[in-house]
Amino acid sequence: MKKKIVTALSCMALIAATATLLSAAPQSDEVMTKENSMYVINTTTLGKNVTGYVSTTPLKIYVKKNKVVKIEALKNQETPKYFIKVKKGLLDKWNGLKVNDAQKLQVDGITGATFSSDAVKENVKLGLDYYKKHK
């Protein structure tokens, strides 16, 4: 009987210790992750209210040593014919810039894809703001 009580108490102590460790562990961030020494900001949730012509235009923004490395468009419902123009003519405008400079950059939209361009620019702004606050 005494052995069962000791075993039960040991199990409860182990469960309590595990729960304490799990609650103290840092929570995963669905917006910003770290890959290959780069921060990757995913604007899917940040820009959930930012819409282009048809829908949201989520991006992945890659930052290394406080510089924008690249920006990738994620799956969206924008008209492919026009969004291809946005990807080709807009996404690389921030590449190589320090985050502070990238945030200040005034980029022209792509003719014929104004709504999509504006949504991409807003997502870049949201993503870089998030990076600065949470890096």
PDB file of C-alpha atoms in Angstrom:
ATOM      1  CA  MET A   1       0.000   0.000   0.000  1.00  0.00           C
ATOM      2  CA  LYS A   2       2.778   2.403   0.998  1.00  0.00           C
ATOM      3  CA  LYS A   3       4.653   1.596  -2.237  1.00  0.00           C
ATOM      4  CA  LYS A   4       1.537   2.414  -4.329  1.00  0.00           C
ATOM      5  CA  ILE A   5       1.141   5.775  -2.600  1.00  0.00           C
ATOM      6  CA  VAL A   6       4.802   6.676  -3.184  1.00  0.00           C
ATOM      7  CA  THR A   7       4.507   5.645  -6.840  1.00  0.00           C
ATOM      8  CA  ALA A   8       1.307   7.674  -7.291  1.00  0.00           C
ATOM      9  CA  LEU A   9       2.882  10.735  -5.640  1.00  0.00           C
ATOM     10  CA  SER A  10       5.967  10.391  -7.837  1.00  0.00           C
ATOM     11  CA  CYS A  11       3.804  10.247 -10.955  1.00  0.00           C
ATOM     12  CA  MET A  12       1.845  13.327  -9.888  1.00  0.00           C
ATOM     13  CA  ALA A  13       5.085  15.213  -9.195  1.00  0.00           C
ATOM     14  CA  LEU A  14       6.402  14.258 -12.639  1.00  0.00           C
ATOM     15  CA  ILE A  15       3.175  15.412 -14.312  1.00  0.00           C
ATOM     16  CA  ALA A  16       3.263  18.712 -12.394  1.00  0.00           C
ATOM     17  CA  ALA A  17       6.908  19.302 -13.343  1.00  0.00           C
ATOM     18  CA  THR A  18       6.191  18.567 -17.008  1.00  0.00           C
ATOM     19  CA  ALA A  19       3.216  20.936 -17.021  1.00  0.00           C
ATOM     20  CA  THR A  20       5.349  23.674 -15.473  1.00  0.00           C
ATOM     21  CA  LEU A  21       8.073  23.214 -18.086  1.00  0.00           C
ATOM     22  CA  LEU A  22       5.583  23.245 -20.951  1.00  0.00           C
ATOM     23  CA  SER A  23       3.880  26.407 -19.744  1.00  0.00           C
ATOM     24  CA  ALA A  24       7.262  28.141 -19.396  1.00  0.00           C
ATOM     25  CA  ALA A  25       8.412  27.145 -22.888  1.00  0.00           C
ATOM     26  CA  PRO A  26       8.226  29.914 -25.483  1.00  0.00           C
ATOM     27  CA  GLN A  27       5.102  29.774 -27.614  1.00  0.00           C
ATOM     28  CA  SER A  28       5.611  29.251 -31.314  1.00  0.00           C
ATOM     29  CA  ASP A  29       5.046  32.316 -33.444  1.00  0.00           C
ATOM     30  CA  GLU A  30       2.964  31.651 -36.529  1.00  0.00           C
ATOM     31  CA  VAL A  31       3.968  35.000 -38.029  1.00  0.00           C
ATOM     32  CA  MET A  32       7.758  34.962 -37.659  1.00  0.00           C
ATOM     33  CA  THR A  33      10.072  31.975 -37.754  1.00  0.00           C
ATOM     34  CA  LYS A  34      13.779  31.532 -38.161  1.00  0.00           C
ATOM     35  CA  GLU A  35      15.160  29.493 -41.073  1.00  0.00           C
ATOM     36  CA  ASN A  36      18.845  29.230 -42.012  1.00  0.00           C
ATOM     37  CA  SER A  37      19.792  32.265 -39.887  1.00  0.00           C
ATOM     38  CA  MET A  38      17.044  34.324 -41.572  1.00  0.00           C
ATOM     39  CA  TYR A  39      13.843  35.614 -40.073  1.00  0.00           C
ATOM     40  CA  VAL A  40      10.830  34.713 -42.185  1.00  0.00           C
ATOM     41  CA  ILE A  41       7.727  36.825 -41.686  1.00  0.00           C
ATOM     42  CA  ASN A  42       4.496  35.321 -42.979  1.00  0.00           C
ATOM     43  CA  THR A  43       1.805  37.976 -43.448  1.00  0.00           C
ATOM     44  CA  THR A  44      -1.105  35.540 -43.793  1.00  0.00           C
ATOM     45  CA  THR A  45      -2.557  36.476 -40.399  1.00  0.00           C
ATOM     46  CA  LEU A  46      -1.053  39.969 -40.195  1.00  0.00           C
ATOM     47  CA  GLY A  47      -2.664  40.973 -43.474  1.00  0.00           C
ATOM     48  CA  LYS A  48      -5.907  39.060 -43.158  1.00  0.00           C
ATOM     49  CA  ASN A  49      -7.832  42.320 -43.632  1.00  0.00           C
ATOM     50  CA  VAL A  50      -5.655  43.597 -46.485  1.00  0.00           C
ATOM     51  CA  THR A  51      -7.222  42.734 -49.807  1.00  0.00           C
ATOM     52  CA  GLY A  52      -6.168  43.227 -53.368  1.00  0.00           C
ATOM     53  CA  TYR A  53      -8.626  43.154 -56.246  1.00  0.00           C
ATOM     54  CA  VAL A  54     -10.108  39.756 -55.353  1.00  0.00           C
ATOM     55  CA  SER A  55      -8.693  38.596 -52.024  1.00  0.00           C
ATOM     56  CA  THR A  56      -5.827  38.766 -49.572  1.00  0.00           C
ATOM     57  CA  THR A  57      -2.258  38.779 -50.886  1.00  0.00           C
ATOM     58  CA  PRO A  58      -0.112  37.100 -48.210  1.00  0.00           C
ATOM     59  CA  LEU A  59       3.663  37.259 -48.441  1.00  0.00           C
ATOM     60  CA  LYS A  60       6.773  35.748 -46.943  1.00  0.00           C
ATOM     61  CA  ILE A  61       9.422  38.334 -46.172  1.00  0.00           C
ATOM     62  CA  TYR A  62      12.960  37.052 -45.597  1.00  0.00           C
ATOM     63  CA  VAL A  63      15.245  39.205 -43.425  1.00  0.00           C
ATOM     64  CA  LYS A  64      18.881  38.499 -42.587  1.00  0.00           C
ATOM     65  CA  LYS A  65      21.175  40.784 -40.589  1.00  0.00           C
ATOM     66  CA  ASN A  66      18.458  43.442 -40.596  1.00  0.00           C
ATOM     67  CA  LYS A  67      18.257  43.490 -44.429  1.00  0.00           C
ATOM     68  CA  VAL A  68      15.451  42.310 -46.661  1.00  0.00           C
ATOM     69  CA  VAL A  69      16.745  39.315 -48.606  1.00  0.00           C
ATOM     70  CA  LYS A  70      13.639  38.557 -50.658  1.00  0.00           C
ATOM     71  CA  ILE A  71       9.871  38.693 -50.677  1.00  0.00           C
ATOM     72  CA  GLU A  72       7.730  35.836 -51.946  1.00  0.00           C
ATOM     73  CA  ALA A  73       4.059  35.912 -52.798  1.00  0.00           C
ATOM     74  CA  LEU A  74       2.029  33.136 -51.205  1.00  0.00           C
ATOM     75  CA  LYS A  75      -1.031  31.497 -52.689  1.00  0.00           C
ATOM     76  CA  ASN A  76      -3.815  33.979 -53.349  1.00  0.00           C
ATOM     77  CA  GLN A  77      -6.936  34.424 -55.450  1.00  0.00           C
ATOM     78  CA  GLU A  78      -5.818  37.473 -57.425  1.00  0.00           C
ATOM     79  CA  THR A  79      -6.183  37.369 -61.198  1.00  0.00           C
ATOM     80  CA  PRO A  80      -3.049  35.456 -62.284  1.00  0.00           C
ATOM     81  CA  LYS A  81      -2.502  37.543 -65.431  1.00  0.00           C
ATOM     82  CA  TYR A  82      -2.170  40.714 -63.343  1.00  0.00           C
ATOM     83  CA  PHE A  83      -0.576  39.281 -60.233  1.00  0.00           C
ATOM     84  CA  ILE A  84       2.314  37.932 -62.321  1.00  0.00           C
ATOM     85  CA  LYS A  85       3.040  41.568 -63.218  1.00  0.00           C
ATOM     86  CA  VAL A  86       3.057  42.444 -59.512  1.00  0.00           C
ATOM     87  CA  LYS A  87       5.440  39.600 -58.707  1.00  0.00           C
ATOM     88  CA  LYS A  88       7.817  40.530 -61.522  1.00  0.00           C
ATOM     89  CA  GLY A  89       7.717  44.293 -61.098  1.00  0.00           C
ATOM     90  CA  LEU A  90       7.220  44.861 -57.399  1.00  0.00           C
ATOM     91  CA  LEU A  91       8.437  42.133 -55.059  1.00  0.00           C
ATOM     92  CA  ASP A  92      12.162  42.702 -55.601  1.00  0.00           C
ATOM     93  CA  LYS A  93      11.996  46.476 -54.913  1.00  0.00           C
ATOM     94  CA  TRP A  94      12.842  45.944 -51.228  1.00  0.00           C
ATOM     95  CA  ASN A  95      15.619  43.383 -51.738  1.00  0.00           C
ATOM     96  CA  GLY A  96      18.940  44.354 -50.176  1.00  0.00           C
ATOM     97  CA  LEU A  97      17.543  47.282 -48.210  1.00  0.00           C
ATOM     98  CA  LYS A  98      17.978  47.686 -44.477  1.00  0.00           C
ATOM     99  CA  VAL A  99      14.648  47.214 -42.730  1.00  0.00           C
ATOM    100  CA  ASN A 100      14.435  50.909 -41.757  1.00  0.00           C
ATOM    101  CA  ASP A 101      15.048  51.968 -45.358  1.00  0.00           C
ATOM    102  CA  ALA A 102      12.633  49.366 -46.703  1.00  0.00           C
ATOM    103  CA  GLN A 103       9.915  50.678 -44.400  1.00  0.00           C
ATOM    104  CA  LYS A 104      10.360  54.214 -45.773  1.00  0.00           C
ATOM    105  CA  LEU A 105      10.542  53.189 -49.427  1.00  0.00           C
ATOM    106  CA  GLN A 106       7.806  54.679 -51.604  1.00  0.00           C
ATOM    107  CA  VAL A 107       7.121  52.142 -54.342  1.00  0.00           C
ATOM    108  CA  ASP A 108       4.928  52.803 -57.363  1.00  0.00           C
ATOM    109  CA  GLY A 109       2.192  50.290 -58.068  1.00  0.00           C
ATOM    110  CA  ILE A 110       1.964  48.237 -61.211  1.00  0.00           C
ATOM    111  CA  THR A 111      -0.288  49.713 -63.895  1.00  0.00           C
ATOM    112  CA  GLY A 112      -3.370  47.565 -64.344  1.00  0.00           C
ATOM    113  CA  ALA A 113      -2.845  45.861 -60.981  1.00  0.00           C
ATOM    114  CA  THR A 114      -3.281  48.782 -58.611  1.00  0.00           C
ATOM    115  CA  PHE A 115      -5.336  47.005 -55.947  1.00  0.00           C
ATOM    116  CA  SER A 116      -2.995  44.024 -55.849  1.00  0.00           C
ATOM    117  CA  SER A 117       0.035  46.343 -55.741  1.00  0.00           C
ATOM    118  CA  ASP A 118      -1.424  48.340 -52.856  1.00  0.00           C
ATOM    119  CA  ALA A 119      -2.186  45.145 -50.941  1.00  0.00           C
ATOM    120  CA  VAL A 120       1.354  43.855 -51.439  1.00  0.00           C
ATOM    121  CA  LYS A 121       2.827  47.179 -50.277  1.00  0.00           C
ATOM    122  CA  GLU A 122       0.617  47.120 -47.173  1.00  0.00           C
ATOM    123  CA  ASN A 123       1.625  43.520 -46.403  1.00  0.00           C
ATOM    124  CA  VAL A 124       5.307  44.459 -46.696  1.00  0.00           C
ATOM    125  CA  LYS A 125       4.736  47.339 -44.280  1.00  0.00           C
ATOM    126  CA  LEU A 126       2.897  45.102 -41.792  1.00  0.00           C
ATOM    127  CA  GLY A 127       5.547  42.389 -42.032  1.00  0.00           C
ATOM    128  CA  LEU A 128       8.482  44.733 -41.525  1.00  0.00           C
ATOM    129  CA  ASP A 129       6.748  46.497 -38.635  1.00  0.00           C
ATOM    130  CA  TYR A 130       6.168  43.108 -37.014  1.00  0.00           C
ATOM    131  CA  TYR A 131       9.804  42.136 -37.540  1.00  0.00           C
ATOM    132  CA  LYS A 132      11.079  45.296 -35.845  1.00  0.00           C
ATOM    133  CA  LYS A 133       8.801  44.822 -32.848  1.00  0.00           C
ATOM    134  CA  HIS A 134       9.449  41.098 -32.345  1.00  0.00           C
ATOM    135  CA  LYS A 135      12.981  40.291 -33.516  1.00  0.00           C
TER     136      LYS A 135
END
